[in-house]
Amino acid sequence: MTIWMLIFGVLTLLSGAGVVLLKNPLHSALSLIMTLLFVAAHYALLGADFLAAIQVMVYAGAIMVLVVFVIMLLGDGEEPSLATSKKEEIGFFSWAFAIISGASIFGILAYAILKSPSQAASLKIADGSAASLGQSLYTEHIFPFEITSLLILSAIIGAVLLGSERKYQLKPGRGLKAIRDKFSQEQS
Amino acid sequence: MSELNFYLYLSAALFSIGVLGVSARRNTIVLFMCIELMLNAVNLTLVALSRQFGTIESQVYVFFIMAVAASEAAVGLAIILSLFKNFYSIKTTDAGALRG
């Protein structure tokens, strides 16, 4: 274990705590971007070079741009005149419950780690380069890989459907037929 | 402490922070970000185990988890947008229509 792992570990936990504790959602998002970059640093330290690059590009790049874009679009998510929102302050019991649940999850995991049999690290270090990962991905795991493209396609269609105008949204009990009828009405 | 145990404790702590955030916060975007935090904790565990056992398989799993997280981000944010369109708020306290 090198000193860098310790430093990045502390930084990861601090910025991770920032996601939860900061009031402004935009500050939370920036804190999460920092967390993701530190996790990418851990990947690089553990020899997973390709995953470190993907983490920076997909997570800290694409996904977080989307999140920040939505935060910019919605503001802090409240329209004062229209919202029936209760006050922003979260009650004492809510925090107490959250801390109890988080601490008990950590306690269970830490106990499991403590009780698990320890064994020496493998001498063979997995080559985390794009070449070896692609070798495994395109031979052994080709079927899940192709299914993933189907998953992403359905996610795109779902996101477009959810984000589109209300008249194209699914109505209860009618389903896709309602949408098809709407489209055919507009075509004619 | 061995390297593997250090990373297991680190990702357990990161996961617990995510659980704490999902329980405590009311803003759905922050809830979404806490879920991303938990996914990253799991990914970190898998990469640490890959380092420990010298196999590439767990890195492949991390790759798939990232693909699922990307599609989850697209659909989840679209759900948050339609929540805002329906309730004019993204607080979970305002979306209590199912509460009796």
Short mmCIF file of C-alpha atoms in Angstrom, two decimals:
data_model
loop_
_atom_site.label_atom_id
_atom_site.label_comp_id
_atom_site.label_asym_id
_atom_site.label_seq_id
_atom_site.Cartn_x
_atom_site.Cartn_y
_atom_site.Cartn_z
CA MET A 1 0.00 0.00 0.00
CA THR A 2 1.55 3.23 -1.08
CA ILE A 3 1.17 6.67 0.44
CA TRP A 4 -0.80 7.77 -2.64
CA MET A 5 -3.54 5.24 -1.95
CA LEU A 6 -3.92 6.65 1.56
CA ILE A 7 -4.01 10.26 0.32
CA PHE A 8 -6.51 9.54 -2.44
CA GLY A 9 -8.56 7.41 -0.04
CA VAL A 10 -8.96 10.29 2.40
CA LEU A 11 -9.75 12.71 -0.43
CA THR A 12 -12.35 10.29 -1.86
CA LEU A 13 -14.14 10.03 1.47
CA LEU A 14 -14.05 13.80 2.07
CA SER A 15 -15.48 14.67 -1.34
CA GLY A 16 -17.99 11.81 -1.02
CA ALA A 17 -19.19 13.29 2.25
CA GLY A 18 -19.48 16.63 0.44
CA VAL A 19 -22.06 15.13 -1.94
CA VAL A 20 -24.34 14.39 1.00
CA LEU A 21 -23.65 17.38 3.24
CA LEU A 22 -23.58 20.34 0.84
CA LYS A 23 -26.90 22.17 0.61
CA ASN A 24 -26.77 23.36 -2.99
CA PRO A 25 -27.30 20.51 -5.52
CA LEU A 26 -24.75 22.10 -7.87
CA HIS A 27 -22.09 22.00 -5.14
CA SER A 28 -23.02 18.36 -4.54
CA ALA A 29 -22.55 17.66 -8.25
CA LEU A 30 -19.11 19.30 -8.29
CA SER A 31 -18.16 17.32 -5.20
CA LEU A 32 -19.32 14.13 -6.93
CA ILE A 33 -17.18 14.95 -9.98
CA MET A 34 -14.18 15.24 -7.66
CA THR A 35 -15.07 11.91 -6.05
CA LEU A 36 -15.29 10.23 -9.45
CA LEU A 37 -11.90 11.63 -10.47
CA PHE A 38 -10.33 10.34 -7.25
CA VAL A 39 -11.88 6.92 -7.86
CA ALA A 40 -10.32 7.04 -11.34
CA ALA A 41 -6.98 7.71 -9.61
CA HIS A 42 -7.54 4.59 -7.49
CA TYR A 43 -8.20 2.58 -10.66
CA ALA A 44 -4.92 3.83 -12.12
CA LEU A 45 -3.08 2.91 -8.91
CA LEU A 46 -4.62 -0.58 -9.01
CA GLY A 47 -3.42 -1.14 -12.57
CA ALA A 48 -6.80 -0.77 -14.32
CA ASP A 49 -5.62 1.83 -16.83
CA PHE A 50 -8.44 1.45 -19.34
CA LEU A 51 -11.13 1.68 -16.65
CA ALA A 52 -9.48 4.82 -15.26
CA ALA A 53 -9.74 6.46 -18.68
CA ILE A 54 -13.35 5.29 -19.12
CA GLN A 55 -14.21 6.54 -15.63
CA VAL A 56 -12.98 10.03 -16.49
CA MET A 57 -14.67 10.08 -19.89
CA VAL A 58 -18.01 8.40 -19.19
CA TYR A 59 -18.65 9.21 -15.52
CA ALA A 60 -16.92 12.50 -14.84
CA GLY A 61 -17.51 13.59 -18.44
CA ALA A 62 -20.77 12.41 -19.94
CA ILE A 63 -22.95 11.48 -16.97
CA MET A 64 -22.04 14.45 -14.81
CA VAL A 65 -22.51 16.89 -17.69
CA LEU A 66 -26.03 15.49 -17.99
CA VAL A 67 -26.63 15.90 -14.25
CA VAL A 68 -25.29 19.45 -14.17
CA PHE A 69 -27.40 20.26 -17.22
CA VAL A 70 -30.55 19.06 -15.47
CA ILE A 71 -29.66 21.07 -12.34
CA MET A 72 -29.21 24.17 -14.51
CA LEU A 73 -32.55 23.46 -16.20
CA LEU A 74 -34.52 23.00 -12.99
CA GLY A 75 -32.76 25.48 -10.73
CA ASP A 76 -32.91 24.15 -7.22
CA GLY A 77 -36.04 22.29 -8.20
CA GLU A 78 -38.59 24.57 -6.63
CA GLU A 79 -40.93 27.17 -7.95
CA PRO A 80 -41.95 29.14 -4.87
CA SER A 81 -45.37 30.18 -6.11
CA LEU A 82 -46.41 26.74 -7.33
CA ALA A 83 -44.72 24.33 -4.98
CA THR A 84 -46.47 22.94 -1.97
CA SER A 85 -43.07 22.12 -0.55
CA LYS A 86 -42.44 22.04 3.11
CA LYS A 87 -39.44 23.92 4.32
CA GLU A 88 -36.05 22.82 3.07
CA GLU A 89 -34.66 22.08 6.50
CA ILE A 90 -34.57 18.39 7.18
CA GLY A 91 -35.72 17.28 10.57
CA PHE A 92 -33.51 15.96 13.32
CA PHE A 93 -35.14 12.52 13.25
CA SER A 94 -34.57 12.22 9.52
CA TRP A 95 -30.82 12.78 9.96
CA ALA A 96 -30.73 10.49 12.98
CA PHE A 97 -32.42 7.72 11.02
CA ALA A 98 -30.10 8.25 8.06
CA ILE A 99 -26.98 8.13 10.24
CA ILE A 100 -28.22 4.99 11.97
CA SER A 101 -28.91 3.25 8.64
CA GLY A 102 -25.59 4.32 7.11
CA ALA A 103 -23.62 3.33 10.21
CA SER A 104 -25.33 -0.06 10.45
CA ILE A 105 -24.64 -0.80 6.76
CA PHE A 106 -21.00 0.11 7.35
CA GLY A 107 -20.92 -2.01 10.50
CA ILE A 108 -22.27 -5.06 8.67
CA LEU A 109 -19.81 -4.65 5.79
CA ALA A 110 -16.85 -4.02 8.10
CA TYR A 111 -17.73 -7.10 10.16
CA ALA A 112 -17.93 -9.18 6.99
CA ILE A 113 -14.53 -7.87 5.85
CA LEU A 114 -13.04 -8.49 9.29
CA LYS A 115 -14.29 -12.08 9.39
CA SER A 116 -13.34 -12.99 5.84
CA PRO A 117 -10.21 -15.14 5.54
CA SER A 118 -7.21 -13.14 4.42
CA GLN A 119 -4.93 -14.39 1.72
CA ALA A 120 -1.83 -13.11 0.06
CA ALA A 121 -2.16 -11.02 -3.06
CA SER A 122 -1.70 -12.83 -6.34
CA LEU A 123 1.75 -12.40 -7.82
CA LYS A 124 0.23 -12.15 -11.26
CA ILE A 125 -1.00 -8.60 -11.88
CA ALA A 126 -3.96 -8.36 -14.22
CA ASP A 127 -3.13 -6.32 -17.28
CA GLY A 128 -5.80 -3.63 -17.31
CA SER A 129 -4.95 -2.28 -20.74
CA ALA A 130 -7.54 -1.77 -23.47
CA ALA A 131 -6.03 -4.67 -25.42
CA SER A 132 -6.46 -7.32 -22.74
CA LEU A 133 -9.86 -6.01 -21.65
CA GLY A 134 -11.05 -6.02 -25.26
CA GLN A 135 -9.69 -9.54 -25.71
CA SER A 136 -11.88 -10.75 -22.84
CA LEU A 137 -14.84 -8.58 -23.85
CA TYR A 138 -15.01 -9.66 -27.50
CA THR A 139 -14.41 -13.36 -26.98
CA GLU A 140 -15.77 -14.62 -23.66
CA HIS A 141 -18.30 -11.88 -22.97
CA ILE A 142 -19.48 -11.09 -26.48
CA PHE A 143 -23.13 -11.95 -25.76
CA PRO A 144 -23.53 -9.63 -22.72
CA PHE A 145 -21.68 -6.98 -24.70
CA GLU A 146 -24.21 -7.12 -27.53
CA ILE A 147 -27.10 -7.17 -25.04
CA THR A 148 -25.65 -3.98 -23.54
CA SER A 149 -26.16 -2.20 -26.84
CA LEU A 150 -29.81 -3.29 -26.76
CA LEU A 151 -30.09 -1.97 -23.19
CA ILE A 152 -28.68 1.41 -24.17
CA LEU A 153 -31.00 1.60 -27.19
CA SER A 154 -34.04 0.94 -24.99
CA ALA A 155 -32.76 3.50 -22.47
CA ILE A 156 -32.50 6.12 -25.23
CA ILE A 157 -36.04 5.38 -26.41
CA GLY A 158 -37.33 5.51 -22.84
CA ALA A 159 -35.60 8.80 -22.12
CA VAL A 160 -36.96 10.38 -25.30
CA LEU A 161 -40.47 9.14 -24.49
CA LEU A 162 -40.31 10.43 -20.90
CA GLY A 163 -38.87 13.75 -21.94
CA SER A 164 -41.24 14.42 -24.81
CA GLU A 165 -44.47 16.38 -24.74
CA ARG A 166 -47.30 15.20 -22.55
CA LYS A 167 -49.50 14.12 -25.44
CA TYR A 168 -47.07 11.37 -26.40
CA GLN A 169 -46.75 9.99 -22.90
CA LEU A 170 -48.14 6.66 -21.87
CA LYS A 171 -51.69 6.80 -20.62
CA PRO A 172 -52.77 4.29 -18.00
CA GLY A 173 -54.48 1.27 -19.49
CA ARG A 174 -53.83 2.13 -23.10
CA GLY A 175 -50.12 1.79 -23.57
CA LEU A 176 -48.33 1.94 -26.88
CA LYS A 177 -51.52 1.82 -28.92
CA ALA A 178 -52.45 5.29 -27.66
CA ILE A 179 -49.15 6.70 -28.89
CA ARG A 180 -49.48 5.01 -32.26
CA ASP A 181 -52.99 6.39 -32.66
CA LYS A 182 -51.79 9.90 -31.76
CA PHE A 183 -49.08 9.68 -34.39
CA SER A 184 -51.40 8.33 -37.08
CA GLN A 185 -53.92 11.09 -36.30
CA GLU A 186 -51.27 13.71 -36.80
CA GLN A 187 -50.03 12.13 -39.98
CA SER A 188 -53.46 12.17 -41.61
CA MET B 1 -3.60 -3.46 6.78
CA SER B 2 -3.31 -5.16 3.45
CA GLU B 3 -4.03 -3.34 0.23
CA LEU B 4 -7.21 -5.34 -0.44
CA ASN B 5 -8.60 -4.72 3.05
CA PHE B 6 -7.87 -1.01 2.75
CA TYR B 7 -9.90 -0.81 -0.45
CA LEU B 8 -12.71 -2.97 0.93
CA TYR B 9 -13.08 -0.68 3.93
CA LEU B 10 -12.82 2.40 1.72
CA SER B 11 -15.58 1.25 -0.60
CA ALA B 12 -17.71 0.11 2.35
CA ALA B 13 -17.42 3.64 3.76
CA LEU B 14 -18.23 5.16 0.36
CA PHE B 15 -21.28 2.90 0.02
CA SER B 16 -22.46 3.87 3.52
CA ILE B 17 -22.14 7.56 2.64
CA GLY B 18 -24.37 6.86 -0.36
CA VAL B 19 -26.95 5.08 1.82
CA LEU B 20 -26.87 7.96 4.30
CA GLY B 21 -27.48 10.46 1.51
CA VAL B 22 -30.40 8.51 0.04
CA SER B 23 -31.99 8.33 3.51
CA ALA B 24 -31.39 11.92 4.55
CA ARG B 25 -31.79 14.14 1.49
CA ARG B 26 -35.05 15.21 -0.14
CA ASN B 27 -33.82 16.46 -3.51
CA THR B 28 -34.19 13.74 -6.18
CA ILE B 29 -31.11 14.92 -8.10
CA VAL B 30 -29.00 14.54 -4.95
CA LEU B 31 -30.59 11.13 -4.40
CA PHE B 32 -29.58 10.20 -7.94
CA MET B 33 -26.00 11.33 -7.29
CA CYS B 34 -25.87 9.26 -4.10
CA ILE B 35 -26.89 6.21 -6.13
CA GLU B 36 -23.99 6.93 -8.49
CA LEU B 37 -21.75 7.10 -5.41
CA MET B 38 -22.89 3.63 -4.33
CA LEU B 39 -22.31 2.23 -7.83
CA ASN B 40 -18.77 3.62 -7.72
CA ALA B 41 -18.14 2.00 -4.35
CA VAL B 42 -19.08 -1.38 -5.83
CA ASN B 43 -16.87 -0.73 -8.86
CA LEU B 44 -13.95 0.10 -6.59
CA THR B 45 -14.43 -3.20 -4.76
CA LEU B 46 -14.41 -5.11 -8.03
CA VAL B 47 -11.24 -3.42 -9.28
CA ALA B 48 -9.49 -4.05 -5.95
CA LEU B 49 -10.46 -7.74 -6.15
CA SER B 50 -9.21 -7.84 -9.73
CA ARG B 51 -5.85 -6.56 -8.48
CA GLN B 52 -5.87 -9.08 -5.65
CA PHE B 53 -6.58 -12.18 -7.71
CA GLY B 54 -4.87 -11.12 -10.92
CA THR B 55 -7.90 -11.72 -13.14
CA ILE B 56 -9.43 -9.46 -15.78
CA GLU B 57 -13.04 -10.69 -15.32
CA SER B 58 -14.02 -8.25 -12.61
CA GLN B 59 -12.80 -5.36 -14.74
CA VAL B 60 -15.18 -6.59 -17.46
CA TYR B 61 -17.98 -6.50 -14.90
CA VAL B 62 -17.03 -2.92 -14.02
CA PHE B 63 -17.29 -2.09 -17.71
CA PHE B 64 -20.83 -3.48 -17.84
CA ILE B 65 -21.81 -1.68 -14.62
CA MET B 66 -20.64 1.58 -16.21
CA ALA B 67 -22.77 0.91 -19.30
CA VAL B 68 -25.81 0.23 -17.09
CA ALA B 69 -25.07 3.38 -15.06
CA ALA B 70 -24.96 5.47 -18.24
CA SER B 71 -28.38 4.25 -19.38
CA GLU B 72 -29.67 4.63 -15.83
CA ALA B 73 -28.52 8.25 -15.88
CA ALA B 74 -30.44 8.95 -19.09
CA VAL B 75 -33.68 7.36 -17.89
CA GLY B 76 -33.37 8.62 -14.30
CA LEU B 77 -32.88 12.23 -15.30
CA ALA B 78 -35.80 11.99 -17.73
CA ILE B 79 -37.93 10.70 -14.85
CA ILE B 80 -36.79 13.65 -12.70
CA LEU B 81 -37.75 16.04 -15.50
CA SER B 82 -41.22 14.53 -15.85
CA LEU B 83 -41.56 14.63 -12.04
CA PHE B 84 -40.89 18.35 -12.22
CA LYS B 85 -43.41 18.72 -15.04
CA ASN B 86 -46.10 17.00 -12.96
CA PHE B 87 -45.45 18.39 -9.47
CA TYR B 88 -43.49 21.62 -10.17
CA SER B 89 -40.97 20.39 -7.63
CA ILE B 90 -38.34 17.67 -7.39
CA LYS B 91 -38.51 17.23 -3.64
CA THR B 92 -39.53 13.76 -2.55
CA THR B 93 -41.83 15.31 0.06
CA ASP B 94 -43.96 16.81 -2.72
CA ALA B 95 -44.37 13.58 -4.67
CA GLY B 96 -46.41 11.86 -1.98
CA ALA B 97 -49.51 11.10 -4.03
CA LEU B 98 -49.46 7.43 -3.09
CA ARG B 99 -49.36 8.17 0.63
CA GLY B 100 -52.74 7.45 2.14
#
